[in-house]
Amino acid sequence: MKAIVVKPGEKDSIHMRDMPDPKMKPDQVAVKMLRVGLCGTDAEINHGLYGKAPDGDEFLILGHENLGVVEDVGKKVKGWKPGDLVVATVRRPCGVCPQCKAGENDMCSSGKYTERGIMRRHGYMAQYYAESPTFLNKIPKEIRDFAVLLEPMSVVQKGIDHTFLLQHRLKGWKPKFAMVLGAGPIGLLAAAVLRVRGLRTMVVGREQANDYRAQIVKAIGAEYMSVANKRLPDVPKETGYPDIVIEATGVSRVVFDAMEILGPNGVLCLLSVTGGDTMNAEPIDLINQKLVLGNQVVFGSVNANPRHFAMGVKDFTTIEKKWPGVLKQLITTQLPWNQFNNWFGQRGSGIKTTLEIS
């Protein structure tokens, strides 16, 4: 089969090549790939910053945001049939640590997990893959047009879910105002979920108020504020202090600015993964004082477990009913998959680019 691969650790090694067809076991299904979403993780793996091929392989098939259709079903599999639309999860359990044994492989403490298209397991930029139904999510036809966004949506679901779980420490905590930092795919999905939860939601970004990202924000009944010409720590003077902040900018400096804008008993969820060695002066006494005196929480969240994928499917359906067509607008570029270098070479300026696999 054809696949898009990299040689991990080698910069700009991405290319298309023939790879062995996956072998379906009796307890697995074979999936034909339809579409793959592209994100910064894919670009960073191609830059040689991280990523590992499966043991014994020279190359890693890239891709973790996915949508496919079941083509064949193993003889031991029940409840699945050819034609089922599916999105697969990304991380697989280590089989060693208590978290993975409890079904929370996103919280693996051994570091021995594997991840499709990232760490020691082939991804979805290929014509086919074989998988256990345990790691698959059935997709209703009504959300097919944007179901490839389910993986980033699962990351959002986990972050918001854990925000509320952390606040079980506080009786009567009822957040009213949420602020999302960043208007990329993660930020826009977070805003939609928070609106479904009934919170007043504001997205803060550097794009101007007439940008199409801002228009999507307004379409779901949220507010948008541009900080192209203002400091983030000054924003609460105009908006009030948020109960929840979701940081999704990919800029580490913003993390520390975000610590300054939390309201009392507020929670800051960090969803950005940043690399490099940036140094910056920060008002650490002020930040520490606010966090301590405000009983505030700052936590990081990455990946998601199957429960969060299921929550994502449910919220996708709700969002599509409330605001028809809005999530489809997040997919701004669709490329034939043999044109992958059009994105890896320049990344573009849209929200989400997908590769259409044929």
CSV table of C-alpha atoms in Angstrom, one decimal:
chain,number,residue,atom,x,y,z
A,1,MET,CA,0.0,0.0,0.0
A,2,LYS,CA,1.0,3.7,-0.4
A,3,ALA,CA,1.8,5.6,2.8
A,4,ILE,CA,3.4,8.9,3.8
A,5,VAL,CA,6.4,8.3,6.0
A,6,VAL,CA,9.2,10.0,7.8
A,7,LYS,CA,12.6,8.7,9.1
A,8,PRO,CA,12.3,9.8,12.8
A,9,GLY,CA,15.1,12.2,13.9
A,10,GLU,CA,15.9,13.2,10.3
A,11,LYS,CA,14.8,16.7,9.3
A,12,ASP,CA,12.4,17.0,6.3
A,13,SER,CA,12.5,13.3,5.5
A,14,ILE,CA,8.8,13.1,4.6
A,15,HIS,CA,7.9,11.2,1.5
A,16,MET,CA,5.4,8.7,0.0
A,17,ARG,CA,6.5,5.1,-0.5
A,18,ASP,CA,5.2,1.6,-0.7
A,19,MET,CA,4.7,0.0,2.7
A,20,PRO,CA,3.6,-3.6,3.6
A,21,ASP,CA,-0.2,-4.1,3.7
A,22,PRO,CA,-1.5,-4.4,7.3
A,23,LYS,CA,-2.4,-7.9,8.3
A,24,MET,CA,-5.8,-8.2,9.9
A,25,LYS,CA,-6.1,-10.6,12.9
A,26,PRO,CA,-9.4,-12.5,13.6
A,27,ASP,CA,-10.3,-10.0,16.4
A,28,GLN,CA,-9.6,-6.9,14.3
A,29,VAL,CA,-11.2,-4.9,11.5
A,30,ALA,CA,-9.5,-3.6,8.3
A,31,VAL,CA,-10.1,0.1,7.7
A,32,LYS,CA,-9.8,2.0,4.5
A,33,MET,CA,-8.6,5.6,5.1
A,34,LEU,CA,-10.6,8.5,3.8
A,35,ARG,CA,-9.1,11.6,5.4
A,36,VAL,CA,-6.3,12.7,7.7
A,37,GLY,CA,-6.0,16.0,9.5
A,38,LEU,CA,-2.6,17.8,9.7
A,39,CYS,CA,-1.3,19.5,12.8
A,40,GLY,CA,1.8,20.9,14.4
A,41,THR,CA,2.8,17.5,15.8
A,42,ASP,CA,3.1,16.1,12.3
A,43,ALA,CA,5.3,19.1,11.3
A,44,GLU,CA,7.5,18.8,14.3
A,45,ILE,CA,8.0,15.0,13.7
A,46,ASN,CA,9.0,15.9,10.1
A,47,HIS,CA,11.5,18.5,11.5
A,48,GLY,CA,13.2,15.6,13.4
A,49,LEU,CA,12.2,17.0,16.9
A,50,TYR,CA,10.7,13.8,18.1
A,51,GLY,CA,8.8,10.6,17.0
A,52,LYS,CA,9.9,7.0,16.9
A,53,ALA,CA,9.3,4.2,14.3
A,54,PRO,CA,8.0,0.8,15.4
A,55,ASP,CA,10.7,-1.5,16.7
A,56,GLY,CA,12.6,-3.0,13.7
A,57,ASP,CA,11.3,-0.4,11.2
A,58,GLU,CA,13.3,2.4,9.6
A,59,PHE,CA,10.3,4.5,8.8
A,60,LEU,CA,7.2,5.8,10.7
A,61,ILE,CA,3.9,6.2,8.9
A,62,LEU,CA,2.8,9.6,10.0
A,63,GLY,CA,-0.7,10.9,10.9
A,64,HIS,CA,-3.0,10.7,14.0
A,65,GLU,CA,-6.1,12.7,13.1
A,66,ASN,CA,-8.2,10.3,11.1
A,67,LEU,CA,-11.4,9.2,9.4
A,68,GLY,CA,-11.9,5.9,7.7
A,69,VAL,CA,-14.5,3.3,6.7
A,70,VAL,CA,-14.5,-0.4,7.8
A,71,GLU,CA,-13.8,-2.6,4.8
A,72,ASP,CA,-13.4,-6.1,6.3
A,73,VAL,CA,-14.3,-7.6,9.7
A,74,GLY,CA,-12.4,-10.4,11.5
A,75,LYS,CA,-14.3,-13.6,12.2
A,76,LYS,CA,-14.2,-13.0,16.0
A,77,VAL,CA,-15.5,-9.4,15.8
A,78,LYS,CA,-19.1,-8.7,16.7
A,79,GLY,CA,-21.2,-5.5,16.2
A,80,TRP,CA,-19.2,-4.1,13.3
A,81,LYS,CA,-19.8,-4.3,9.6
A,82,PRO,CA,-18.2,-3.0,6.3
A,83,GLY,CA,-19.3,0.5,5.7
A,84,ASP,CA,-19.1,1.7,9.3
A,85,LEU,CA,-17.5,5.1,9.5
A,86,VAL,CA,-14.8,5.1,12.2
A,87,VAL,CA,-12.3,7.3,13.9
A,88,ALA,CA,-9.5,5.5,15.8
A,89,THR,CA,-7.9,6.7,19.0
A,90,VAL,CA,-4.2,7.5,19.1
A,91,ARG,CA,-2.5,6.2,22.3
A,92,ARG,CA,-2.2,2.5,23.2
A,93,PRO,CA,-1.7,1.3,26.8
A,94,CYS,CA,1.7,0.2,28.1
A,95,GLY,CA,0.2,-2.8,30.0
A,96,VAL,CA,2.3,-2.0,33.0
A,97,CYS,CA,1.3,1.1,34.9
A,98,PRO,CA,-1.9,1.3,37.1
A,99,GLN,CA,-3.3,4.1,34.9
A,100,CYS,CA,-3.2,2.1,31.7
A,101,LYS,CA,-4.5,-1.0,33.5
A,102,ALA,CA,-7.5,1.1,34.6
A,103,GLY,CA,-8.2,2.2,31.0
A,104,GLU,CA,-6.6,5.7,31.3
A,105,ASN,CA,-3.7,5.2,28.9
A,106,ASP,CA,-3.7,9.0,28.3
A,107,MET,CA,-2.3,9.3,31.9
A,108,CYS,CA,0.4,6.6,31.4
A,109,SER,CA,3.1,6.9,34.1
A,110,SER,CA,5.6,4.4,32.7
A,111,GLY,CA,6.3,6.2,29.5
A,112,LYS,CA,6.1,2.8,27.6
A,113,TYR,CA,2.9,3.7,25.8
A,114,THR,CA,2.7,3.7,22.0
A,115,GLU,CA,0.9,6.3,19.8
A,116,ARG,CA,-0.3,6.0,16.2
A,117,GLY,CA,1.7,8.1,13.9
A,118,ILE,CA,3.9,9.5,16.7
A,119,MET,CA,5.6,7.0,19.0
A,120,ARG,CA,6.5,3.4,18.1
A,121,ARG,CA,3.3,2.7,16.1
A,122,HIS,CA,2.4,3.4,12.5
A,123,GLY,CA,-0.2,6.1,11.9
A,124,TYR,CA,-3.0,6.8,9.5
A,125,MET,CA,-1.4,8.5,6.4
A,126,ALA,CA,-1.8,5.2,4.5
A,127,GLN,CA,-4.4,3.5,2.4
A,128,TYR,CA,-5.3,1.0,5.1
A,129,TYR,CA,-4.8,0.0,8.7
A,130,ALA,CA,-6.0,-2.9,10.9
A,131,GLU,CA,-7.2,-2.3,14.4
A,132,SER,CA,-9.0,-3.8,17.4
A,133,PRO,CA,-12.6,-2.3,17.7
A,134,THR,CA,-11.6,-1.4,21.3
A,135,PHE,CA,-9.8,1.6,19.8
A,136,LEU,CA,-12.4,2.6,17.3
A,137,ASN,CA,-15.3,5.0,17.5
A,138,LYS,CA,-18.4,4.7,15.3
A,139,ILE,CA,-19.2,7.9,13.5
A,140,PRO,CA,-22.8,9.0,12.7
A,141,LYS,CA,-23.3,10.1,9.1
A,142,GLU,CA,-24.5,13.5,10.2
A,143,ILE,CA,-21.0,14.4,11.5
A,144,ARG,CA,-19.0,12.8,8.7
A,145,ASP,CA,-18.0,16.2,7.1
A,146,PHE,CA,-15.9,17.2,10.2
A,147,ALA,CA,-15.4,13.9,12.1
A,148,VAL,CA,-11.7,14.0,11.3
A,149,LEU,CA,-11.6,16.7,14.0
A,150,LEU,CA,-12.5,14.1,16.6
A,151,GLU,CA,-8.9,13.6,17.8
A,152,PRO,CA,-8.3,17.3,18.6
A,153,MET,CA,-11.9,17.4,20.0
A,154,SER,CA,-11.0,14.5,22.4
A,155,VAL,CA,-8.1,16.6,23.7
A,156,VAL,CA,-10.5,19.5,24.4
A,157,GLN,CA,-13.0,17.1,26.0
A,158,LYS,CA,-10.3,15.8,28.4
A,159,GLY,CA,-9.1,19.3,29.3
A,160,ILE,CA,-12.6,20.5,30.2
A,161,ASP,CA,-13.6,17.2,31.8
A,162,HIS,CA,-10.5,17.4,34.1
A,163,THR,CA,-11.2,21.0,34.9
A,164,PHE,CA,-14.5,20.1,36.4
A,165,LEU,CA,-13.1,17.0,38.1
A,166,LEU,CA,-10.5,19.1,39.8
A,167,GLN,CA,-13.1,21.4,41.1
A,168,HIS,CA,-14.9,18.7,43.0
A,169,ARG,CA,-12.7,19.9,45.8
A,170,LEU,CA,-14.9,23.0,45.9
A,171,LYS,CA,-18.6,22.6,46.9
A,172,GLY,CA,-21.0,24.7,44.9
A,173,TRP,CA,-18.5,25.6,42.2
A,174,LYS,CA,-20.5,26.8,39.2
A,175,PRO,CA,-18.4,28.6,36.6
A,176,LYS,CA,-20.1,31.2,34.5
A,177,PHE,CA,-17.3,32.8,32.4
A,178,ALA,CA,-14.7,30.9,30.3
A,179,MET,CA,-11.9,32.4,28.3
A,180,VAL,CA,-10.1,30.5,25.5
A,181,LEU,CA,-6.7,31.7,24.4
A,182,GLY,CA,-6.0,31.0,20.7
A,183,ALA,CA,-8.4,30.7,17.7
A,184,GLY,CA,-6.9,27.6,16.1
A,185,PRO,CA,-8.7,24.2,15.9
A,186,ILE,CA,-8.2,23.4,19.6
A,187,GLY,CA,-9.4,26.9,20.7
A,188,LEU,CA,-12.4,27.0,18.5
A,189,LEU,CA,-13.5,23.5,19.5
A,190,ALA,CA,-13.0,24.4,23.1
A,191,ALA,CA,-15.2,27.4,22.7
A,192,ALA,CA,-18.0,25.3,21.1
A,193,VAL,CA,-17.9,22.8,24.0
A,194,LEU,CA,-17.9,25.5,26.6
A,195,ARG,CA,-20.9,27.1,24.9
A,196,VAL,CA,-22.7,23.7,24.9
A,197,ARG,CA,-22.0,23.6,28.6
A,198,GLY,CA,-23.8,26.9,29.0
A,199,LEU,CA,-20.9,29.2,29.8
A,200,ARG,CA,-20.4,32.7,28.6
A,201,THR,CA,-17.3,32.2,26.5
A,202,MET,CA,-14.8,34.6,25.0
A,203,VAL,CA,-12.0,33.6,22.6
A,204,VAL,CA,-8.9,35.8,22.7
A,205,GLY,CA,-6.7,35.8,19.7
A,206,ARG,CA,-4.3,38.0,17.6
A,207,GLU,CA,-6.6,38.0,14.5
A,208,GLN,CA,-8.7,41.1,13.9
A,209,ALA,CA,-12.4,41.1,14.8
A,210,ASN,CA,-13.4,40.8,11.2
A,211,ASP,CA,-11.3,37.6,10.6
A,212,TYR,CA,-13.1,34.4,9.6
A,213,ARG,CA,-12.0,32.8,12.9
A,214,ALA,CA,-13.8,35.5,14.8
A,215,GLN,CA,-16.9,35.0,12.7
A,216,ILE,CA,-17.0,31.4,13.6
A,217,VAL,CA,-16.7,32.3,17.3
A,218,LYS,CA,-19.7,34.7,16.9
A,219,ALA,CA,-21.7,32.0,15.1
A,220,ILE,CA,-21.7,29.8,18.2
A,221,GLY,CA,-22.8,32.7,20.4
A,222,ALA,CA,-19.4,33.3,21.9
A,223,GLU,CA,-17.4,36.6,22.1
A,224,TYR,CA,-14.2,37.4,20.4
A,225,MET,CA,-11.5,39.9,21.4
A,226,SER,CA,-8.3,40.7,19.5
A,227,VAL,CA,-5.2,41.3,21.5
A,228,ALA,CA,-3.1,42.3,18.6
A,229,ASN,CA,-2.6,45.7,20.2
A,230,LYS,CA,-3.1,45.0,23.9
A,231,ARG,CA,-1.6,43.0,26.8
A,232,LEU,CA,-3.4,39.9,27.9
A,233,PRO,CA,-3.0,40.7,31.6
A,234,ASP,CA,-5.0,43.9,30.9
A,235,VAL,CA,-8.0,42.1,29.3
A,236,PRO,CA,-9.9,41.3,32.6
A,237,LYS,CA,-10.3,45.0,33.2
A,238,GLU,CA,-12.7,45.0,30.3
A,239,THR,CA,-14.2,41.6,30.5
A,240,GLY,CA,-14.1,40.5,34.1
A,241,TYR,CA,-12.0,37.7,35.5
A,242,PRO,CA,-12.8,34.2,34.0
A,243,ASP,CA,-13.5,31.1,36.1
A,244,ILE,CA,-11.9,28.9,33.4
A,245,VAL,CA,-9.1,29.6,31.0
A,246,ILE,CA,-8.2,27.2,28.2
A,247,GLU,CA,-4.7,28.0,26.8
A,248,ALA,CA,-4.3,26.8,23.2
A,249,THR,CA,-1.9,29.3,21.6
A,250,GLY,CA,1.3,27.2,21.3
A,251,VAL,CA,3.2,30.2,22.8
A,252,SER,CA,4.8,29.5,26.1
A,253,ARG,CA,4.9,33.2,27.2
A,254,VAL,CA,1.1,33.3,27.0
A,255,VAL,CA,1.0,30.6,29.7
A,256,PHE,CA,2.4,32.9,32.3
A,257,ASP,CA,0.2,35.8,31.2
A,258,ALA,CA,-2.7,33.5,31.5
A,259,MET,CA,-1.9,32.9,35.2
A,260,GLU,CA,-2.4,36.6,35.8
A,261,ILE,CA,-6.0,36.7,34.5
A,262,LEU,CA,-7.7,34.0,36.5
A,263,GLY,CA,-10.5,34.8,38.8
A,264,PRO,CA,-11.0,33.5,42.4
A,265,ASN,CA,-11.0,29.7,42.5
A,266,GLY,CA,-10.3,29.8,38.8
A,267,VAL,CA,-8.7,26.9,36.7
A,268,LEU,CA,-6.2,27.3,33.9
A,269,CYS,CA,-5.9,24.3,31.6
A,270,LEU,CA,-2.8,24.2,29.4
A,271,LEU,CA,-3.3,22.4,26.1
A,272,SER,CA,-0.3,23.8,24.2
A,273,VAL,CA,2.9,21.7,23.7
A,274,THR,CA,5.8,24.0,23.2
A,275,GLY,CA,9.4,23.2,22.4
A,276,GLY,CA,12.6,25.2,22.3
A,277,ASP,CA,14.6,27.2,24.9
A,278,THR,CA,12.9,30.5,25.1
A,279,MET,CA,13.8,32.7,28.1
A,280,ASN,CA,11.5,35.4,29.4
A,281,ALA,CA,11.3,37.7,32.5
A,282,GLU,CA,8.0,37.1,34.4
A,283,PRO,CA,6.4,38.7,37.5
A,284,ILE,CA,6.8,35.6,39.5
A,285,ASP,CA,6.0,37.2,42.9
A,286,LEU,CA,2.7,38.5,41.5
A,287,ILE,CA,1.8,35.2,39.9
A,288,ASN,CA,2.6,33.2,43.0
A,289,GLN,CA,0.6,35.6,45.2
A,290,LYS,CA,-2.5,35.4,42.9
A,291,LEU,CA,-2.4,31.6,42.6
A,292,VAL,CA,-2.1,31.1,46.4
A,293,LEU,CA,-4.5,33.8,47.6
A,294,GLY,CA,-7.0,32.9,44.9
A,295,ASN,CA,-7.0,29.2,45.5
A,296,GLN,CA,-6.4,28.8,41.8
A,297,VAL,CA,-5.4,25.7,39.8
A,298,VAL,CA,-3.0,25.4,36.8
A,299,PHE,CA,-2.7,22.0,35.1
A,300,GLY,CA,-1.5,20.5,31.9
A,301,SER,CA,-3.4,18.0,29.8
A,302,VAL,CA,-2.4,15.9,26.8
A,303,ASN,CA,-3.9,13.2,24.7
A,304,ALA,CA,-7.3,11.6,25.7
A,305,ASN,CA,-8.8,8.2,26.5
A,306,PRO,CA,-11.7,6.5,24.8
A,307,ARG,CA,-14.2,8.1,27.1
A,308,HIS,CA,-13.3,11.5,25.8
A,309,PHE,CA,-13.6,10.4,22.2
A,310,ALA,CA,-17.1,9.2,23.0
A,311,MET,CA,-17.9,12.6,24.6
A,312,GLY,CA,-16.6,14.3,21.5
A,313,VAL,CA,-19.0,12.3,19.2
A,314,LYS,CA,-21.9,13.3,21.5
A,315,ASP,CA,-20.9,17.0,21.5
A,316,PHE,CA,-20.3,17.0,17.8
A,317,THR,CA,-23.9,15.9,17.3
A,318,THR,CA,-25.2,18.5,19.7
A,319,ILE,CA,-23.1,21.3,18.1
A,320,GLU,CA,-24.2,20.4,14.6
A,321,LYS,CA,-27.9,20.5,15.7
A,322,LYS,CA,-27.5,23.9,17.5
A,323,TRP,CA,-25.3,25.6,14.9
A,324,PRO,CA,-25.5,23.7,11.6
A,325,GLY,CA,-22.5,23.8,9.4
A,326,VAL,CA,-20.2,25.7,11.8
A,327,LEU,CA,-17.8,22.9,12.5
A,328,LYS,CA,-17.3,22.1,8.8
A,329,GLN,CA,-16.0,25.7,8.5
A,330,LEU,CA,-12.9,24.7,10.6
A,331,ILE,CA,-11.7,22.6,7.7
A,332,THR,CA,-10.3,25.3,5.4
A,333,THR,CA,-8.1,23.4,3.0
A,334,GLN,CA,-8.5,19.9,1.5
A,335,LEU,CA,-5.6,18.5,-0.4
A,336,PRO,CA,-5.2,15.3,-2.4
A,337,TRP,CA,-2.8,13.3,-0.3
A,338,ASN,CA,-0.1,13.2,-3.0
A,339,GLN,CA,0.1,17.0,-2.5
A,340,PHE,CA,1.2,16.7,1.2
A,341,ASN,CA,4.3,18.9,0.6
A,342,ASN,CA,2.0,21.9,-0.2
A,343,TRP,CA,1.3,21.9,3.6
A,344,PHE,CA,4.6,20.6,5.0
A,345,GLY,CA,6.5,23.0,2.9
A,346,GLN,CA,4.7,26.2,4.0
A,347,ARG,CA,1.9,25.3,6.5
A,348,GLY,CA,-0.5,27.9,5.1
A,349,SER,CA,-2.8,30.3,7.0
A,350,GLY,CA,-6.0,28.4,7.4
A,351,ILE,CA,-7.5,26.7,10.4
A,352,LYS,CA,-7.3,23.0,9.5
A,353,THR,CA,-5.9,21.3,6.4
A,354,THR,CA,-6.8,17.7,5.6
A,355,LEU,CA,-5.3,15.2,3.2
A,356,GLU,CA,-7.9,13.3,1.1
A,357,ILE,CA,-6.7,9.7,0.6
A,358,SER,CA,-7.4,7.8,-2.5
